[in-house]
PDB file of C-alpha atoms and ligand atoms in Angstrom:
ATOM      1  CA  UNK A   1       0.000   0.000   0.000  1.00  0.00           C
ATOM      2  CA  UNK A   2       1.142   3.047  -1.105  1.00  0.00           C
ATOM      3  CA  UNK A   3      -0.528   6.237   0.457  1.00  0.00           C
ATOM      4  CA  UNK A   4       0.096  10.077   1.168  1.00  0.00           C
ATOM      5  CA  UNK A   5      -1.408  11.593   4.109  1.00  0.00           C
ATOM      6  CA  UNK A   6      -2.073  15.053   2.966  1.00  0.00           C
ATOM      7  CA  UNK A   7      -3.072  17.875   5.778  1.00  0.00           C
ATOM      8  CA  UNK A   8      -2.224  21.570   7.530  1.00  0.00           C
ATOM      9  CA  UNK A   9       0.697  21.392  10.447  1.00  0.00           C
ATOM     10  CA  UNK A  10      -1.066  20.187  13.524  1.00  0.00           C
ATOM     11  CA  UNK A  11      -4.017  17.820  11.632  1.00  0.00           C
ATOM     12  CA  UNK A  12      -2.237  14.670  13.115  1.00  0.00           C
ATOM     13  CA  UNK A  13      -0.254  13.476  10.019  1.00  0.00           C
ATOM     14  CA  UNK A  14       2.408  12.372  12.268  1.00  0.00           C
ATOM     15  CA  UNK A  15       0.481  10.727  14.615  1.00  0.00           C
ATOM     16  CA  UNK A  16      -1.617   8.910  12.339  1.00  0.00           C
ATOM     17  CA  UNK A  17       0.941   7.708  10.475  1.00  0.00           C
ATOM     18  CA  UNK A  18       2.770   6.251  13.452  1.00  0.00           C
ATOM     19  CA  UNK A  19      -0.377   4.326  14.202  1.00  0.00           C
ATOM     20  CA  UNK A  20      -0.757   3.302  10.523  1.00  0.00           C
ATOM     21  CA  UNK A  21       2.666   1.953  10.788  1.00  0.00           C
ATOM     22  CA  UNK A  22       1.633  -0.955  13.259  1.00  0.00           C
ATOM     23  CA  UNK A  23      -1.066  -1.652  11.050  1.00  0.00           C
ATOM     24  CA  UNK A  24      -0.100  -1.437   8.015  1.00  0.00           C
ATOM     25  CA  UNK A  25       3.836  -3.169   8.429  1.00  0.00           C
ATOM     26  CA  UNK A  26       4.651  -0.348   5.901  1.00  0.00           C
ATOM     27  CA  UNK A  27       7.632   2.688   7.144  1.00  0.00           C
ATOM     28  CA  UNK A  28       6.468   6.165   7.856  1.00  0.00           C
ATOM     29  CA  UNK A  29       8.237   8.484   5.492  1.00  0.00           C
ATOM     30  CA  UNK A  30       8.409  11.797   7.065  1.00  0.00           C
ATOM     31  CA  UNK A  31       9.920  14.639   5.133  1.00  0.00           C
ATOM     32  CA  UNK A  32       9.935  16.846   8.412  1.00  0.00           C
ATOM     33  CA  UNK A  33      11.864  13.863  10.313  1.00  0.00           C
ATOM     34  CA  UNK A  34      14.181  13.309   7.762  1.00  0.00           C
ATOM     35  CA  UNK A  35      15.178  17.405   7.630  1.00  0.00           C
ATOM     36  CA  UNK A  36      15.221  17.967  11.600  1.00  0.00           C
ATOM     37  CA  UNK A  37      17.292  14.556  11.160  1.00  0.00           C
ATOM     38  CA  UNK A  38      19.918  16.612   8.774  1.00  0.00           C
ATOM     39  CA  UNK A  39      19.503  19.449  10.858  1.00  0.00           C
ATOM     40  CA  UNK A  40      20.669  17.851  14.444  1.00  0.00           C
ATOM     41  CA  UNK A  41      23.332  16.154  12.163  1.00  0.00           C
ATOM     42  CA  UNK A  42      25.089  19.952  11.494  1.00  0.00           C
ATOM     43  CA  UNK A  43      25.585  18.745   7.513  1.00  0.00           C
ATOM     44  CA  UNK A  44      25.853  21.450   5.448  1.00  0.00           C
ATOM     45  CA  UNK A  45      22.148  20.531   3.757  1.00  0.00           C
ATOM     46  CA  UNK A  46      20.894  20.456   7.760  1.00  0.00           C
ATOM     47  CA  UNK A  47      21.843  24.293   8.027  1.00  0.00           C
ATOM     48  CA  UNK A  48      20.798  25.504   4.843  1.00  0.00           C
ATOM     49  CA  UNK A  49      17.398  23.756   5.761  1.00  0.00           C
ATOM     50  CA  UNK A  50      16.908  25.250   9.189  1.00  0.00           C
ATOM     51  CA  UNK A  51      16.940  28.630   7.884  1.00  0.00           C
ATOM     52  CA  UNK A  52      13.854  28.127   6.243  1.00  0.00           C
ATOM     53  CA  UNK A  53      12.173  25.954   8.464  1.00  0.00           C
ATOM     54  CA  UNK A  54      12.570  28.285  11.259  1.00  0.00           C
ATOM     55  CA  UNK A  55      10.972  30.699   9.294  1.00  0.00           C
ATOM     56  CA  UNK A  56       8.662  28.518   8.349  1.00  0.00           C
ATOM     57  CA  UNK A  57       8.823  28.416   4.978  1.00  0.00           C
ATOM     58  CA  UNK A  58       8.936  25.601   2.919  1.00  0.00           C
ATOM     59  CA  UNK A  59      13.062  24.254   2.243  1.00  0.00           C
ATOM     60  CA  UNK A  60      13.777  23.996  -1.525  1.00  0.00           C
ATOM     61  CA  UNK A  61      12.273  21.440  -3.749  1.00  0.00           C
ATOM     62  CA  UNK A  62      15.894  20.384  -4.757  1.00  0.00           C
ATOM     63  CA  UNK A  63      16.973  19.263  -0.944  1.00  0.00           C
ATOM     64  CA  UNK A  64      13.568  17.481  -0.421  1.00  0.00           C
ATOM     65  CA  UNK A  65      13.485  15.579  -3.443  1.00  0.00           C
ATOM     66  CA  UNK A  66      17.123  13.907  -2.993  1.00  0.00           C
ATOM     67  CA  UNK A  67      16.363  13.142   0.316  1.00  0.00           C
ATOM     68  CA  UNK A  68      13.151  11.407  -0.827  1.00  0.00           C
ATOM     69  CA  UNK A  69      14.457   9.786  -4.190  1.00  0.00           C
ATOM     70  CA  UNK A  70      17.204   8.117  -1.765  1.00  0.00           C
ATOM     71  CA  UNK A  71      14.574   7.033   1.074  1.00  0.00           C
ATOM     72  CA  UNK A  72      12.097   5.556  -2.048  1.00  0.00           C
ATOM     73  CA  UNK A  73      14.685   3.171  -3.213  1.00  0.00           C
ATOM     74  CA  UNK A  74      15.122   2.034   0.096  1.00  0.00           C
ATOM     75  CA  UNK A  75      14.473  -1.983   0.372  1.00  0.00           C
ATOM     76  CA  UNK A  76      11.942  -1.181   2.883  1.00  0.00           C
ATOM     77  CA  UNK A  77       9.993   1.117   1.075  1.00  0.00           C
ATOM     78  CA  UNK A  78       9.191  -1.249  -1.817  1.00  0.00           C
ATOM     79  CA  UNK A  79       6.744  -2.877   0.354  1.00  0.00           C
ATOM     80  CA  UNK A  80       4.640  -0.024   0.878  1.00  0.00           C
ATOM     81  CA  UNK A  81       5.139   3.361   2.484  1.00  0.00           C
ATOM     82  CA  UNK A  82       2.859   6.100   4.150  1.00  0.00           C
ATOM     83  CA  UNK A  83       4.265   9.728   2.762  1.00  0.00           C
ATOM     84  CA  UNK A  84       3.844  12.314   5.799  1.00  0.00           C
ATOM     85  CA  UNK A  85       4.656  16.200   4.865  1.00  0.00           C
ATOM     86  CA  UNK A  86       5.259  15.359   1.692  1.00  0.00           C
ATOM     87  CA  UNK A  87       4.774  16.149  -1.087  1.00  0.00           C
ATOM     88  CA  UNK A  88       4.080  19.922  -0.518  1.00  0.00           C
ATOM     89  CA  UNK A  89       3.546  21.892  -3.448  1.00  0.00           C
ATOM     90  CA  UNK A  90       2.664  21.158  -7.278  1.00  0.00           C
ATOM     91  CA  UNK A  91       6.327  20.806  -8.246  1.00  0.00           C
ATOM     92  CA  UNK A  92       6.679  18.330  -5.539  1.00  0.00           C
ATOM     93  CA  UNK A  93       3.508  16.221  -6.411  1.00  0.00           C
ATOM     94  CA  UNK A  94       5.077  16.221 -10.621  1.00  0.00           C
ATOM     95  CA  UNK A  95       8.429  15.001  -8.850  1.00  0.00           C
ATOM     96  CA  UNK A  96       6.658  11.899  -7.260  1.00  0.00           C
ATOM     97  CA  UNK A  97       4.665  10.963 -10.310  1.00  0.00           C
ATOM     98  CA  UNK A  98       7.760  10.434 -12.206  1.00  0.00           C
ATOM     99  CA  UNK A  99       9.557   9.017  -9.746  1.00  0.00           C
ATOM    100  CA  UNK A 100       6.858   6.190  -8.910  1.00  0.00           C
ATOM    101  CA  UNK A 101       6.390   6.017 -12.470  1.00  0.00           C
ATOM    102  CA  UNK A 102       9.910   5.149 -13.121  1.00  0.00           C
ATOM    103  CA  UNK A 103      10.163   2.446  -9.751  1.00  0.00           C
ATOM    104  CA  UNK A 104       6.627   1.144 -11.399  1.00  0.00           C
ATOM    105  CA  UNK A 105       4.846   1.766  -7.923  1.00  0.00           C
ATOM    106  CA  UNK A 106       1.793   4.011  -8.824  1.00  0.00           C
ATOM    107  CA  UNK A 107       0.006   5.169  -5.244  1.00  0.00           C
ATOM    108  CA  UNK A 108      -3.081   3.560  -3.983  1.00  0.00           C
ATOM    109  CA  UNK A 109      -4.683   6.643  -2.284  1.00  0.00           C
ATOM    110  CA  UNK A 110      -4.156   9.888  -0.509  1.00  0.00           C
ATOM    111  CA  UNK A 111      -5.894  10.714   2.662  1.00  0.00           C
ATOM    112  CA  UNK A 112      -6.762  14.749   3.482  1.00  0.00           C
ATOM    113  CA  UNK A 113      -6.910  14.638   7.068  1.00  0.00           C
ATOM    114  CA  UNK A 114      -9.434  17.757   7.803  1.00  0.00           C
ATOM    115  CA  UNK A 115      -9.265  19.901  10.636  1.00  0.00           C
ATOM    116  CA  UNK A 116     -10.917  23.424  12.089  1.00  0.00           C
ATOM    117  CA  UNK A 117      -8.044  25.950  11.796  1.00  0.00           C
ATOM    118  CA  UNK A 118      -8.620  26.671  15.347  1.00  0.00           C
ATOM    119  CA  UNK A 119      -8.320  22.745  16.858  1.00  0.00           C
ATOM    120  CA  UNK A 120      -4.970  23.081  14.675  1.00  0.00           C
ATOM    121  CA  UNK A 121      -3.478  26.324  16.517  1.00  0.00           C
ATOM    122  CA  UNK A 122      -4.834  24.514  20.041  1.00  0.00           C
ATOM    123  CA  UNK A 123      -3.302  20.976  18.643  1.00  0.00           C
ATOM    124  CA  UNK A 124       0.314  22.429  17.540  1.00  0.00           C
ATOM    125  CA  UNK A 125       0.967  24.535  21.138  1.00  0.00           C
ATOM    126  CA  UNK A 126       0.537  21.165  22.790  1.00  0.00           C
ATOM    127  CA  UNK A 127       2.752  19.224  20.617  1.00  0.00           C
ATOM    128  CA  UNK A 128       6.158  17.812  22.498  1.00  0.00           C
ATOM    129  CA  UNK A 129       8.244  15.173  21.276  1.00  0.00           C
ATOM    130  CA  UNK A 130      10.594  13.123  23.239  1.00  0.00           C
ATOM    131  CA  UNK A 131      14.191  14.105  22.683  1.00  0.00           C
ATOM    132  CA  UNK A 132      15.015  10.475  23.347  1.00  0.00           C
ATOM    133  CA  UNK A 133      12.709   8.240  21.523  1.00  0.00           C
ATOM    134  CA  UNK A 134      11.097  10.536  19.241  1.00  0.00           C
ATOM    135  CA  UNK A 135       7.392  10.033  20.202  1.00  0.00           C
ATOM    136  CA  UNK A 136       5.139  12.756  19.736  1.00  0.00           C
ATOM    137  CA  UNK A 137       2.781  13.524  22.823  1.00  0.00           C
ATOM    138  CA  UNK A 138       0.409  16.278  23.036  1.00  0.00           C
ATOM    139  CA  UNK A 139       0.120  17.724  26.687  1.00  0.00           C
ATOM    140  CA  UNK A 140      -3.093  19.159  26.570  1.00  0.00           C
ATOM    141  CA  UNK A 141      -4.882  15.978  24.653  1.00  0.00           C
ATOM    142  CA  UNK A 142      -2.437  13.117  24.585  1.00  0.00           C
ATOM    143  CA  UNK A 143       0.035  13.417  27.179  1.00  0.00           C
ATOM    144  CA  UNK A 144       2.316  10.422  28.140  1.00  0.00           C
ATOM    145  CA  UNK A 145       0.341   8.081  30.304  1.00  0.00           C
ATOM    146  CA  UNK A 146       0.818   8.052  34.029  1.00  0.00           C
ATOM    147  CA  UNK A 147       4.290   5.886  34.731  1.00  0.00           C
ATOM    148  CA  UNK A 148       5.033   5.653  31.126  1.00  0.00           C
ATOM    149  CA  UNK A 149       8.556   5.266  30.509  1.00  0.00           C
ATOM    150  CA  UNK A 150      10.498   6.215  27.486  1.00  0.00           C
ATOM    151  CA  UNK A 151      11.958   2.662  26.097  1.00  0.00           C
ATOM    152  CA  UNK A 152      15.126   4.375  25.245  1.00  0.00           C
ATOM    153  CA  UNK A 153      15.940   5.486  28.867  1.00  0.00           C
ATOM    154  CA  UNK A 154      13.669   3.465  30.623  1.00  0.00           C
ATOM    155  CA  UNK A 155      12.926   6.949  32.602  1.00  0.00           C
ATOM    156  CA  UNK A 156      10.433   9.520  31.722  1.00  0.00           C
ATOM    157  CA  UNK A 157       9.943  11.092  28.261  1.00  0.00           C
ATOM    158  CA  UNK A 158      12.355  14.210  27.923  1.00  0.00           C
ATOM    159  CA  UNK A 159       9.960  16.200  26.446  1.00  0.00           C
ATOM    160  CA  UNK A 160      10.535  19.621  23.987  1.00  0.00           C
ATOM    161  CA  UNK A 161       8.386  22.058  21.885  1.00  0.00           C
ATOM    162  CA  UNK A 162       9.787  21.572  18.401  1.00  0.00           C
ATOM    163  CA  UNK A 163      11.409  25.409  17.329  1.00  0.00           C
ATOM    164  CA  UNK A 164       9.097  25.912  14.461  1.00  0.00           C
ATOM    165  CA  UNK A 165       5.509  25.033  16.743  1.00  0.00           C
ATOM    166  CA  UNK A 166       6.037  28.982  18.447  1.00  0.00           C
ATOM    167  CA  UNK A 167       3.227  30.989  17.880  1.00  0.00           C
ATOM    168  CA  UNK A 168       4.977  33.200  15.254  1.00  0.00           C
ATOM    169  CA  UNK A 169       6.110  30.578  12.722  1.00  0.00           C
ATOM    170  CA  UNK A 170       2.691  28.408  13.065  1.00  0.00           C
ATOM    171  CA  UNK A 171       1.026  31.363  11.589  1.00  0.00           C
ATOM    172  CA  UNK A 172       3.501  31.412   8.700  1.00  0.00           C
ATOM    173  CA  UNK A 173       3.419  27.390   8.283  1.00  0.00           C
ATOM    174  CA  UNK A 174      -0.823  27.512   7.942  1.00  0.00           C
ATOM    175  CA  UNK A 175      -0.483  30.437   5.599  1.00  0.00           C
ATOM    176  CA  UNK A 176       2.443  28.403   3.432  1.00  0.00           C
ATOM    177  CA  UNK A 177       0.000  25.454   3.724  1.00  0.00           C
ATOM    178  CA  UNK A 178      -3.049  27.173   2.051  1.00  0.00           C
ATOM    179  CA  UNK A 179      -1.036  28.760  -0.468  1.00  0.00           C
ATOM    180  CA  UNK A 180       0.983  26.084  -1.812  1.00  0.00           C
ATOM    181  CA  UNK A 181      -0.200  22.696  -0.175  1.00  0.00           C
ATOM    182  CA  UNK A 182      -3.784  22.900  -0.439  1.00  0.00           C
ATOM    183  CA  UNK A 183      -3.761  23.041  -4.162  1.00  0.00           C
ATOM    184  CA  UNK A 184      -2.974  19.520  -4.033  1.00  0.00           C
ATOM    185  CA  UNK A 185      -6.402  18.366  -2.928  1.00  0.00           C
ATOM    186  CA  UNK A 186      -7.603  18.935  -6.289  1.00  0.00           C
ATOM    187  CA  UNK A 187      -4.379  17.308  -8.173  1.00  0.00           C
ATOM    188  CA  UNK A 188      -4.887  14.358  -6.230  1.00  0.00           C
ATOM    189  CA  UNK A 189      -9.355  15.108  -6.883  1.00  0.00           C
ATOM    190  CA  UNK A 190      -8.819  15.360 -10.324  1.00  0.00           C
ATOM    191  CA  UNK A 191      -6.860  11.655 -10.744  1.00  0.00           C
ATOM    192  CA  UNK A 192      -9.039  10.002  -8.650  1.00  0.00           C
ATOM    193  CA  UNK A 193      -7.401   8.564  -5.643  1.00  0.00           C
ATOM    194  CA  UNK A 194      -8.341  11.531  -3.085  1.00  0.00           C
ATOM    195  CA  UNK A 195     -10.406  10.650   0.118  1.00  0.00           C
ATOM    196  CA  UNK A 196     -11.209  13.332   3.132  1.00  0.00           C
ATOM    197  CA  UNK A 197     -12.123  12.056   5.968  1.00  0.00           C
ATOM    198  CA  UNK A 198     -12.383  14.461   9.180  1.00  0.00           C
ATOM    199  CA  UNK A 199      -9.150  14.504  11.627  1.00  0.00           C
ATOM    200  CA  UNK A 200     -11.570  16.368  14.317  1.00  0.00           C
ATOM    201  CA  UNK A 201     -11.713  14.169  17.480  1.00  0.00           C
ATOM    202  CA  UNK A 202      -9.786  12.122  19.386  1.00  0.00           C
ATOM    203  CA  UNK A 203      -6.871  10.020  18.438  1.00  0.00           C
ATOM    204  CA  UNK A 204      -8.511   6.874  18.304  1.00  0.00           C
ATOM    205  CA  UNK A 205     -11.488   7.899  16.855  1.00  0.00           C
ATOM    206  CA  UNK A 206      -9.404   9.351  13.671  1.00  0.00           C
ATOM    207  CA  UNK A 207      -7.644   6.416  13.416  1.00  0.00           C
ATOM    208  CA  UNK A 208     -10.983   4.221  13.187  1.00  0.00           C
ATOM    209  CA  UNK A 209     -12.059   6.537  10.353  1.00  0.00           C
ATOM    210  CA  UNK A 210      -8.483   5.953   8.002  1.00  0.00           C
ATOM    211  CA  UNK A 211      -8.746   2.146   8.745  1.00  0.00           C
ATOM    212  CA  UNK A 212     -12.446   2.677   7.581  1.00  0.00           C
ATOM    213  CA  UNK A 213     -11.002   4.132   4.579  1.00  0.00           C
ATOM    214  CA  UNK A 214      -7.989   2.452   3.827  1.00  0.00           C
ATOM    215  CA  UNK A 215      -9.929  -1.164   4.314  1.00  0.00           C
ATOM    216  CA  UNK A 216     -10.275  -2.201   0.768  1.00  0.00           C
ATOM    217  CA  UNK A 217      -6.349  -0.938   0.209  1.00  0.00           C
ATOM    218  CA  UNK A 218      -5.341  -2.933   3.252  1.00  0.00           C
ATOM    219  CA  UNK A 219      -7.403  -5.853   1.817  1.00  0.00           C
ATOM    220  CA  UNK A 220      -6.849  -6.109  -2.038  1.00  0.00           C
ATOM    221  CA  UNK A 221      -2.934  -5.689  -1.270  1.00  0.00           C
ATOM    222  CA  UNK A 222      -2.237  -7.884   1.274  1.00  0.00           C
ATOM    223  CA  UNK A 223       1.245  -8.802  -0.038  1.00  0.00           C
ATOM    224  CA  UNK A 224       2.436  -5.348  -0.422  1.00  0.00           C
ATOM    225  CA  UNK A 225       1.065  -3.751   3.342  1.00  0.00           C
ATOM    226  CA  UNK A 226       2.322  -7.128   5.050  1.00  0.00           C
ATOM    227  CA  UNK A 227      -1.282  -6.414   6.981  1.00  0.00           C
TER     228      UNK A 227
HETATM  229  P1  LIG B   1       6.631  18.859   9.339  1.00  0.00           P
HETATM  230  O1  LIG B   1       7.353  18.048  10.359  1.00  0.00           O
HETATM  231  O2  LIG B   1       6.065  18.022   8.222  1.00  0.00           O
HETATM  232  O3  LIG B   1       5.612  19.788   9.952  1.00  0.00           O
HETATM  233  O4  LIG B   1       7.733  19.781   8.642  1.00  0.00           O
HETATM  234  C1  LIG B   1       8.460  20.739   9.383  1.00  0.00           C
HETATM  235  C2  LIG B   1       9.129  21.714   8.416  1.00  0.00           C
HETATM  236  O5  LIG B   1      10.042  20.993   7.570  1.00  0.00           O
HETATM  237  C3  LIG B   1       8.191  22.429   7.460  1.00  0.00           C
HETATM  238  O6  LIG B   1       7.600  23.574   8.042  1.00  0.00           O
HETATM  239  C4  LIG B   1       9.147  22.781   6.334  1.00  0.00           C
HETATM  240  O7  LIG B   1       9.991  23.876   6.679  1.00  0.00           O
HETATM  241  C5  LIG B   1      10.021  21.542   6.265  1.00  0.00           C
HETATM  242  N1  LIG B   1       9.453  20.517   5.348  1.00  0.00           N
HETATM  243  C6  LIG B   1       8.938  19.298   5.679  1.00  0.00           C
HETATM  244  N2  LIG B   1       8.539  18.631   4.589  1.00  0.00           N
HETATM  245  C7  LIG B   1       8.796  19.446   3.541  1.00  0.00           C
HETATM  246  C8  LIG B   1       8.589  19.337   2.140  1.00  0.00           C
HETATM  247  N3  LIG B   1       8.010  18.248   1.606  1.00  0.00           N
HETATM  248  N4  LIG B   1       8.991  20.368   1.350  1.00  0.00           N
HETATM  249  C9  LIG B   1       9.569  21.456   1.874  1.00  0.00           C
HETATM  250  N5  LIG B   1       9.776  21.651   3.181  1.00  0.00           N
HETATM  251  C10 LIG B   1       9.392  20.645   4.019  1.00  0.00           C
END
């Protein structure tokens, strides 16, 4: 199964796909993980990436698509994979075509993941990750549960507010995603393999609704999601 989850900063791409993941026995390939991966790593593609993410803008199409030609040809991806972040823009969405075109692995579906712009403000200031293991929490809806441990340290989650999730840049990131994001609602409308389903709600609940929707993937393709 091959799927994009398409949806503004804060609609619970991440999270999703991290469930998905479990279900699915496909990776999570996350275009924001991968570039705050460079970035911690100091490389010189890192820092030239972490200007614009600060700022919240969106880092250059050439950066982005090596990085995700390179993770596509990975061995694990040919089993499936669920694109998070990305693509972003129209350029981006072209990019993929060819590329799955050329590795013969067309996608199966992308997923809009819907959400009132004012749950995604409330959803983003509550976001944490662990420094340690990676999970994403959220402390006002999903916060670790009492005496969870992180199974890296085996102690608590060491929690932090990712830089670009202050106020001033999540302004910047919904605006970017309007302008240049949204537009591929209809690209993916207009070939036929868009679904919406609403990301309002808790965690759970959302994650029902993209089984609900991904069923007939998960079931005609057995041999490719593993599920
Ligand atoms: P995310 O973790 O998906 O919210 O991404 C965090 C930041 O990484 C974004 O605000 C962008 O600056 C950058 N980024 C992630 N994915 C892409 C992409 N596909 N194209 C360009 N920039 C991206």
């Amino acid at each position: 199964m091959r799927i994009i989850l398409l949806g503004a900063p804060g609609s619970g791409k991440g999270t999703q796909s991290q469930r998905l993941i479990e279900h699915c026995h496909i990776p999570q390939i996350s275009t924001g993980d991968l570039l705050r991966a460079a970035v911690a790593k100091g490389s010189e593609l890192g820092r030239a990436a972490k200007v614009a993410m600060d700022a919240g803008q969106l880092v250059s199409d050439d950066i982005v698509l090596g990085m995700i030609r390179e993770r596509l040809t990975d061995p694990d991806a040919a089993r499936g994979f669920i694109l998070d972040g990305f693509p972003r823009n129209l350029a981006q969405a072209h990019a993929l075509y060819e590329l799955l075109g050329r590795l013969g692995q067309p996608l199966d579906s992308v997923v809009v993941l819907e959400v009132e712009p004012r749950e995604l403000v409330r959803r983003i200031a509550g976001r944490r990750t662990c420094r340690r293991c990676g999970r994403v929490f959220n402390v006002l809806t999903s916060p670790p549960a009492p005496g969870e441990t992180c199974p890296v340290t085996a102690g608590p989650h060491d929690l932090f507010q990712r830089p670009d999730d202050v106020e001033s840049t999540v302004a910047e990131r919904l605006k970017v995603y309007e302008t240049q994001t949204r537009p591929l609602v209809d690209f993916y409308e207009e070939r036929g393999i868009l679904r919406r389903i609403s990301a309002d709600g808790d965690v759970a609940a959302v994650t029902g609704r993209l089984k609900i929707v991904l069923h007939d993937l998960l079931r005609t393709a057995p041999q490719q999601s593993g599920a």
